[in-house]
XYZ file of C-alpha atoms in Angstrom:
547
model
C 199.122 293.092 55.499
C 202.696 292.343 56.475
C 203.537 288.696 55.609
C 205.215 288.027 58.909
C 201.890 288.685 60.629
C 199.720 286.379 58.441
C 200.325 283.199 60.722
C 199.246 284.995 63.742
C 196.308 286.555 61.954
C 194.972 283.104 60.960
C 195.323 281.632 64.434
C 193.383 284.498 65.919
C 190.665 284.396 63.182
C 190.397 280.683 64.157
C 190.002 281.424 67.797
C 187.224 284.142 66.838
C 185.058 281.426 65.343
C 183.937 280.916 69.031
C 181.582 283.387 70.443
C 183.392 283.471 73.800
C 186.760 284.667 72.126
C 186.376 288.688 72.093
C 189.161 289.751 74.532
C 190.806 292.271 72.293
C 188.031 294.448 71.645
C 187.119 296.587 74.802
C 183.564 296.640 75.934
C 182.276 299.972 76.881
C 179.714 301.164 79.144
C 176.370 302.119 77.164
C 176.350 305.886 76.484
C 173.230 307.832 77.394
C 171.659 308.605 74.006
C 170.951 306.713 70.826
C 173.303 309.258 68.833
C 176.259 308.767 71.262
C 175.843 305.031 71.220
C 175.948 305.008 67.410
C 178.906 307.425 67.264
C 180.727 305.402 69.958
C 180.911 302.369 67.470
C 182.279 304.807 64.688
C 184.908 306.142 66.879
C 186.280 302.567 67.566
C 186.000 301.351 63.996
C 187.393 304.460 62.318
C 190.265 305.012 64.967
C 193.743 305.321 63.753
C 194.293 302.126 65.598
C 192.604 300.139 63.203
C 194.577 301.508 60.333
C 191.985 301.750 57.850
C 190.330 298.012 58.147
C 191.758 296.705 54.883
C 190.464 293.247 54.033
C 192.788 290.535 55.791
C 194.864 293.042 58.041
C 195.240 293.173 61.757
C 193.024 296.356 61.829
C 190.126 294.216 59.910
C 190.663 291.526 62.532
C 190.303 293.808 65.377
C 187.268 295.402 63.687
C 185.608 291.949 63.090
C 186.417 291.013 67.016
C 184.607 294.276 68.077
C 181.550 293.717 65.876
C 181.286 289.905 66.915
C 181.549 291.052 70.706
C 179.008 293.680 70.138
C 176.497 291.157 68.492
C 177.231 288.750 71.386
C 176.593 291.491 74.037
C 173.209 292.510 72.514
C 171.983 289.021 72.798
C 172.185 288.189 69.071
C 173.074 284.694 68.298
C 176.196 283.297 66.169
C 175.097 283.224 62.294
C 177.882 281.101 61.119
C 177.523 277.748 62.796
C 178.655 277.757 66.262
C 180.577 281.112 65.840
C 180.139 284.433 64.234
C 182.770 284.178 61.585
C 182.421 283.039 57.943
C 185.937 282.716 56.586
C 186.712 283.850 52.951
C 189.848 282.679 51.353
C 191.075 285.488 48.979
C 194.099 286.380 46.798
C 195.597 289.621 47.096
C 196.905 291.151 43.679
C 199.242 294.064 43.127
C 200.162 295.827 40.058
C 204.031 295.645 39.686
C 204.563 299.132 38.332
C 208.230 298.577 37.490
C 207.374 295.937 35.028
C 204.171 297.446 33.742
C 203.648 299.962 31.131
C 201.210 301.623 28.500
C 201.850 303.223 25.105
C 200.110 304.471 22.016
C 201.654 303.263 18.794
C 200.840 305.260 15.526
C 202.750 305.232 12.438
C 205.661 303.270 13.806
C 206.259 305.749 16.650
C 205.510 304.830 20.408
C 204.335 307.485 22.777
C 204.356 306.239 26.447
C 201.441 306.906 28.655
C 202.682 307.585 31.996
C 201.133 305.377 34.751
C 199.518 307.598 37.382
C 199.494 310.689 35.287
C 197.977 309.770 31.823
C 196.405 306.487 32.912
C 196.328 303.693 35.269
C 196.267 299.944 34.961
C 193.653 297.876 36.890
C 194.916 295.221 39.259
C 191.508 293.710 39.526
C 190.870 292.948 35.895
C 193.588 291.533 33.548
C 196.573 289.035 33.142
C 200.128 289.256 33.526
C 201.405 289.359 29.791
C 201.349 291.859 26.942
C 198.963 293.349 24.620
C 199.257 294.976 21.357
C 196.082 295.857 19.748
C 193.919 298.358 17.737
C 191.662 300.404 19.733
C 187.891 300.922 18.879
C 185.567 303.527 20.665
C 182.347 301.778 21.279
C 180.218 304.421 23.052
C 179.175 303.468 26.351
C 180.162 299.681 25.681
C 176.853 298.516 26.815
C 174.796 295.719 25.519
C 171.288 296.279 26.946
C 168.865 294.357 24.538
C 166.144 294.618 27.106
C 166.076 298.363 26.619
C 166.839 298.312 22.776
C 170.374 299.861 23.340
C 173.282 297.984 21.543
C 176.863 299.692 21.533
C 178.647 296.450 20.370
C 176.379 295.071 17.589
C 178.044 295.353 14.204
C 181.400 296.461 15.583
C 184.411 294.121 14.943
C 186.168 293.802 18.488
C 188.020 290.703 17.745
C 191.385 290.909 19.178
C 190.926 294.556 19.828
C 190.790 296.949 22.837
C 187.380 298.500 23.491
C 187.362 302.293 24.514
C 184.314 303.194 26.385
C 182.988 306.303 27.974
C 181.512 306.293 31.472
C 177.676 306.635 31.683
C 174.893 305.442 29.616
C 171.834 306.688 27.790
C 169.153 308.322 29.652
C 166.366 306.333 27.915
C 167.639 302.999 30.054
C 166.602 303.101 33.617
C 169.341 303.741 36.231
C 169.209 300.229 37.851
C 169.344 298.562 34.414
C 172.080 300.811 33.287
C 174.104 300.051 36.180
C 173.527 296.270 36.022
C 174.900 296.196 32.429
C 177.709 298.602 33.370
C 178.973 296.331 36.220
C 182.435 294.745 35.752
C 181.061 291.373 35.487
C 178.492 291.987 32.820
C 180.575 294.386 30.760
C 183.500 291.744 30.845
C 181.151 289.309 29.737
C 179.720 291.155 26.835
C 183.199 292.419 25.617
C 184.555 288.911 25.662
C 181.550 287.657 23.652
C 182.597 290.368 21.028
C 186.125 289.077 21.088
C 187.592 292.060 22.885
C 191.135 291.575 24.589
C 190.817 294.611 26.747
C 189.126 297.715 27.900
C 189.906 301.351 28.360
C 187.618 303.556 30.354
C 187.243 307.013 29.614
C 185.712 309.162 32.276
C 183.138 311.752 31.796
C 184.026 314.883 33.816
C 180.664 315.419 34.931
C 180.516 312.005 36.733
C 183.766 312.145 38.424
C 183.583 311.587 41.992
C 187.231 311.506 43.128
C 190.009 313.742 42.055
C 192.603 312.131 39.833
C 195.280 312.297 42.241
C 193.284 310.173 44.671
C 192.373 307.847 42.077
C 196.017 307.444 40.889
C 197.140 306.909 44.463
C 194.423 304.229 44.935
C 195.548 302.260 42.017
C 198.734 301.512 43.802
C 196.802 299.621 46.604
C 196.200 295.913 45.917
C 192.900 294.434 44.530
C 191.675 291.038 45.651
C 189.722 288.286 44.252
C 188.525 284.776 45.554
C 191.150 281.962 45.759
C 188.152 279.642 44.459
C 188.302 280.606 40.685
C 184.871 279.407 40.146
C 183.673 282.417 42.131
C 185.494 285.127 40.018
C 183.025 286.421 37.451
C 184.872 289.401 36.288
C 187.969 287.779 34.609
C 188.946 287.095 31.155
C 190.084 290.420 29.616
C 193.994 290.681 29.123
C 194.025 294.238 30.327
C 191.810 297.060 31.872
C 192.959 300.679 32.213
C 191.423 304.033 32.942
C 192.500 307.505 31.420
C 192.997 310.700 33.154
C 190.286 313.152 31.920
C 192.805 315.828 31.618
C 194.868 313.496 29.074
C 191.930 311.760 27.441
C 192.340 313.639 24.028
C 195.723 311.642 23.431
C 193.452 308.512 22.612
C 191.540 310.407 20.044
C 194.257 312.406 18.316
C 193.816 312.192 14.646
C 190.382 310.392 14.835
C 187.114 312.244 13.533
C 185.833 313.081 16.999
C 187.692 314.653 19.867
C 187.117 313.711 23.387
C 185.427 316.776 24.150
C 182.943 316.342 21.395
C 182.000 312.884 22.515
C 181.481 314.142 26.112
C 179.075 316.997 24.882
C 177.146 314.237 22.988
C 177.045 312.255 26.059
C 175.799 315.253 28.047
C 173.308 316.154 25.731
C 171.924 312.374 25.817
C 172.754 312.183 22.069
C 173.957 309.000 20.379
C 177.651 308.128 20.356
C 179.557 307.139 17.311
C 181.489 304.058 16.982
C 184.934 304.277 15.323
C 188.546 302.824 15.219
C 191.136 304.943 16.724
C 194.074 305.850 14.785
C 196.434 304.403 17.241
C 197.269 300.915 18.602
C 197.482 300.341 22.376
C 200.669 298.567 23.694
C 200.538 297.225 27.282
C 202.715 295.231 29.528
C 201.176 294.080 32.651
C 202.793 292.359 35.562
C 201.061 291.408 39.011
C 202.236 289.893 42.170
C 199.881 287.722 44.219
C 199.552 286.356 47.941
C 196.891 284.666 49.936
C 194.695 286.506 52.263
C 192.146 285.074 54.723
C 189.368 287.304 55.958
C 186.068 286.776 57.551
C 182.413 288.027 57.238
C 180.764 288.547 60.785
C 177.339 286.976 60.800
C 174.744 287.081 63.701
C 171.020 286.143 63.790
C 168.009 287.013 65.888
C 165.776 284.195 65.632
C 162.101 284.947 64.474
C 159.214 284.698 67.053
C 156.571 283.232 64.623
C 157.099 279.224 64.133
C 155.968 279.698 60.685
C 157.961 282.526 59.605
C 161.291 282.148 61.655
C 162.689 279.953 58.732
C 162.904 283.073 56.656
C 165.602 285.884 57.098
C 165.562 289.670 56.587
C 169.212 290.399 56.046
C 170.848 293.716 57.259
C 174.340 294.290 55.547
C 177.001 296.582 55.695
C 180.687 296.313 54.700
C 183.291 296.205 57.500
C 186.329 296.607 55.394
C 187.941 300.125 54.031
C 191.071 300.680 51.911
C 193.721 300.494 54.581
C 196.984 302.639 54.625
C 197.758 304.410 51.232
C 199.288 307.436 49.664
C 199.456 310.220 52.174
C 197.554 313.228 51.594
C 198.715 316.245 53.583
C 200.762 313.921 55.615
C 198.053 311.564 56.635
C 198.165 308.056 55.010
C 195.404 306.271 57.056
C 192.055 306.064 55.394
C 189.913 305.765 58.405
C 186.494 305.073 56.573
C 184.411 306.731 59.084
C 181.723 307.297 56.898
C 182.697 304.466 54.472
C 181.755 302.313 56.150
C 182.110 302.498 59.965
C 178.943 304.556 60.013
C 176.829 301.577 58.309
C 178.377 299.052 60.683
C 177.473 301.033 63.507
C 173.810 301.486 62.354
C 173.478 297.791 61.935
C 174.744 297.187 65.382
C 172.431 299.677 66.707
C 169.306 298.218 64.875
C 170.443 294.729 66.261
C 170.376 296.019 69.708
C 167.066 297.782 69.241
C 165.376 294.603 67.831
C 166.670 292.279 70.385
C 165.812 294.746 73.530
C 162.286 295.107 72.125
C 159.469 293.402 74.050
C 157.925 291.604 70.775
C 160.766 290.092 68.698
C 160.213 290.337 64.640
C 158.304 287.393 63.330
C 161.052 286.489 60.772
C 164.383 286.034 61.573
C 166.848 288.992 61.248
C 170.351 288.144 60.033
C 173.045 290.698 60.326
C 175.801 290.534 57.994
C 178.940 292.585 58.321
C 181.084 291.630 55.244
C 184.587 291.911 54.072
C 186.005 293.002 50.732
C 183.609 295.274 49.422
C 186.139 297.681 48.539
C 187.867 294.785 46.672
C 184.714 294.230 44.385
C 181.982 293.091 46.788
C 183.914 290.006 47.735
C 182.397 289.259 51.134
C 178.780 289.615 50.169
C 179.324 287.662 47.081
C 180.500 284.848 49.073
C 177.817 284.940 51.545
C 175.052 285.327 49.017
C 176.486 282.490 47.039
C 177.178 280.386 50.111
C 174.933 281.475 52.781
C 175.125 280.166 56.333
C 171.194 279.633 56.156
C 169.236 278.087 53.276
C 169.525 280.274 50.366
C 165.887 280.270 49.493
C 165.240 281.346 52.898
C 166.827 284.886 52.387
C 163.805 287.072 51.599
C 165.183 290.570 51.563
C 168.604 292.674 52.086
C 168.747 296.142 53.519
C 172.130 297.297 52.894
C 173.934 300.175 54.549
C 177.167 301.858 52.763
C 178.287 305.293 53.522
C 174.576 306.588 54.331
C 176.273 309.978 54.819
C 174.549 311.518 57.869
C 176.044 314.882 57.174
C 172.736 316.835 57.811
C 169.400 316.487 59.456
C 167.528 313.297 58.362
C 164.578 314.650 56.262
C 164.944 312.485 52.950
C 166.194 309.109 52.076
C 167.569 307.749 48.827
C 166.701 304.247 48.434
C 168.549 302.522 45.582
C 166.339 299.687 44.171
C 163.068 301.203 45.384
C 161.301 300.902 41.909
C 162.270 297.033 41.635
C 160.249 295.362 44.375
C 157.720 295.721 47.103
C 160.204 296.774 49.414
C 159.681 300.259 48.002
C 156.094 300.307 49.269
C 157.265 299.080 52.728
C 159.914 301.906 52.870
C 157.494 304.576 51.888
C 155.228 303.656 54.636
C 157.959 303.495 57.325
C 159.630 306.669 56.202
C 156.192 308.647 56.070
C 155.691 307.462 59.696
C 159.060 309.149 60.681
C 158.501 312.221 58.626
C 160.906 311.325 56.001
C 160.662 311.880 52.234
C 161.751 309.016 50.034
C 163.621 309.852 46.927
C 164.856 308.106 43.636
C 168.608 307.992 42.800
C 169.373 311.394 41.619
C 172.686 310.214 39.916
C 172.017 306.970 38.166
C 175.149 307.244 35.901
C 177.229 306.764 39.036
C 176.117 303.230 38.967
C 175.538 303.162 42.775
C 172.921 300.481 42.238
C 175.753 298.008 41.514
C 178.617 299.300 43.569
C 177.682 298.026 46.958
C 176.765 294.664 48.770
C 172.969 294.954 47.967
C 174.034 293.982 44.330
C 175.345 290.425 45.329
C 171.973 289.717 46.970
C 170.149 290.841 43.967
C 172.208 288.740 41.586
C 171.079 285.797 43.458
C 167.599 286.871 43.400
C 166.954 288.608 46.640
C 165.048 291.999 46.604
C 167.212 294.618 48.150
C 167.476 298.206 49.052
C 170.503 300.484 49.670
C 170.224 303.797 51.462
C 171.738 307.329 51.587
C 170.462 310.538 53.138
C 168.650 312.548 50.525
C 168.143 316.412 49.724
C 166.121 318.563 47.633
C 167.822 319.477 44.395
C 169.853 322.681 44.330
C 169.725 322.659 48.252
C 172.540 323.297 50.485
C 172.332 319.714 51.496
C 173.033 318.441 48.051
C 176.066 320.839 47.697
C 177.322 319.557 51.008
C 177.251 315.894 49.767
C 178.977 316.824 46.512
C 181.716 318.532 48.654
C 182.086 315.648 50.743
C 182.743 313.324 47.650
C 185.371 315.666 46.350
C 187.126 316.133 49.545
C 186.773 313.125 51.615
C 185.534 310.046 49.451
C 188.208 307.497 49.635
C 190.393 309.757 51.294
C 192.407 310.009 54.674
C 189.854 312.936 55.511
C 187.106 310.562 55.917
C 187.962 310.492 59.615
C 186.507 311.105 63.123
C 187.336 314.781 62.831
C 184.579 315.584 60.046
C 181.281 317.304 60.844
C 178.665 314.551 61.354
C 174.864 315.041 62.189
C 174.664 312.483 64.847
C 171.063 313.080 65.708
C 170.187 312.521 62.076
C 172.172 309.066 62.115
C 170.080 308.138 65.192
C 166.860 309.004 63.572
C 167.800 306.998 60.531
C 168.730 303.976 62.658
C 165.106 304.180 64.194
C 163.676 304.285 60.697
C 165.772 301.266 59.575
C 164.846 299.303 62.636
C 161.231 299.948 61.951
C 161.565 298.994 58.211
C 163.278 295.708 59.211
C 160.505 295.009 61.542
C 157.840 295.718 58.895
C 159.450 293.445 56.609
C 160.072 290.683 59.017
C 156.383 290.859 60.264
C 154.734 291.055 56.885
C 152.391 287.988 56.098
C 154.132 287.737 52.527
C 157.779 287.738 51.667
C 158.765 290.720 49.650
C 158.835 290.056 45.681
C 160.317 291.582 42.614
C 157.613 293.998 40.746
C 156.467 292.340 37.507
C 158.169 295.284 35.564
C 161.411 294.724 37.126
C 164.469 293.322 34.812
C 166.027 291.678 38.189
C 162.736 289.505 38.601
C 164.667 287.126 36.237
C 167.057 286.380 39.114
C 164.381 285.284 41.440
C 165.028 281.595 42.286
C 161.766 281.240 44.645
C 159.501 280.807 41.849
C 161.699 277.915 40.627
C 161.912 276.625 44.112
C 158.224 276.785 44.776
C 158.516 279.632 47.078
C 156.280 282.804 47.592
C 158.396 285.027 45.510
C 157.332 286.969 42.310
C 154.716 285.077 40.167
């Protein structure tokens, strides 16, 4: 966002707190079919005019105005006081590459690591300053006492940089692996062990995005909360990621090669821990600027006097990554699948529920959130400071890039094993002729990489969805191809093939699930075997959650 436009942007956001002020987003006549209506939302949100909807930008403001207008037009009431906008104060942080560098130091000789080619420095985690420290390889860098896995015990990390390999042991459930591999949990464990920094080494088997796109994305600013009390992933002095093609440089002269460690991981064998021959020298500099953004929140009041005070949340992130490094001459990262598709689905569920003759018994809250691409910021803010009583949030159904590339026959539901929401989903999916699948790629940590995780950390049972596939099928290959070619790239645009009828069928299933959860006599609860049951606050507050 250009600094000269910030004052006008803030004024516009203030105006939008009133439900009557949506003049900028054009209202269109309703298309004839469910599929066309869903796609029309995607067309607006992923158009070049919105410039990739980066959090806090003019394009994001236009997207927020459009979503608020659509909720109002559907008869959904404001969910953030008298308006639809819950403002979130953020700080943008960009790495100053001219004043930042990495190098390996061995035997008094310094070997530079070229930023963008050998490695990248994170702008999300770290501090302006210098680091000169030994490096220790600590396997996956995971501390999971609940599953009997401990990479950090007995390793001297005080004042050192932890080098970790992407992934985790198969004996640990995907959700638990993802939780402990999240940035906040990993930083917490490493700081407890005394580490000053982290270097992530990717496993080629788990890489989703080509290095060139990853390096380009590192030039975009990260964001954090203006209120330091809300930032739970800070404390390390530096964080870096190494290019898989150059990763052996870190391990030169050590008893294990990068390739041998990857082979052990892929065979699910224990990883050794050892100090690397080289020290890491880093100089890191950031520049910061204030950013204002807003979550868009609407509420469909429940019809049952006893249950209307409880809320089923449908969430989707409204932001994408904005304008970045051009690829084949295109620098607008439109985010059609990520996540205009999810926002459009939430809008269509809101329309369908409001238009139904019998309204859901519990209230349904629609949260289109900011800053997901910057670290789940908007959903963290809403879950920590909700616009309704926190204990009244009974479930979150989250949409992020559900990928309607094929007919809708299978659904992957992250979190289905953790709560009774899984049972409700099985019933609703079966009624729509859809097969429910578990996460086929738990090492990609999808369970903690979108907004459902913010609600889970606050004790709210949650699910996140993607189109599924049979193993080895052409549908699986198509989804893998999409990640390689389009994920976080300018080609995630309106020209890509999309199965609009599949999306419409998904919206119907989601609306059915929302109604089923909203009409159930009991609120959802965590399963007794779920690790995440410990976050449940309803038991403490005397609610009807997990016992």
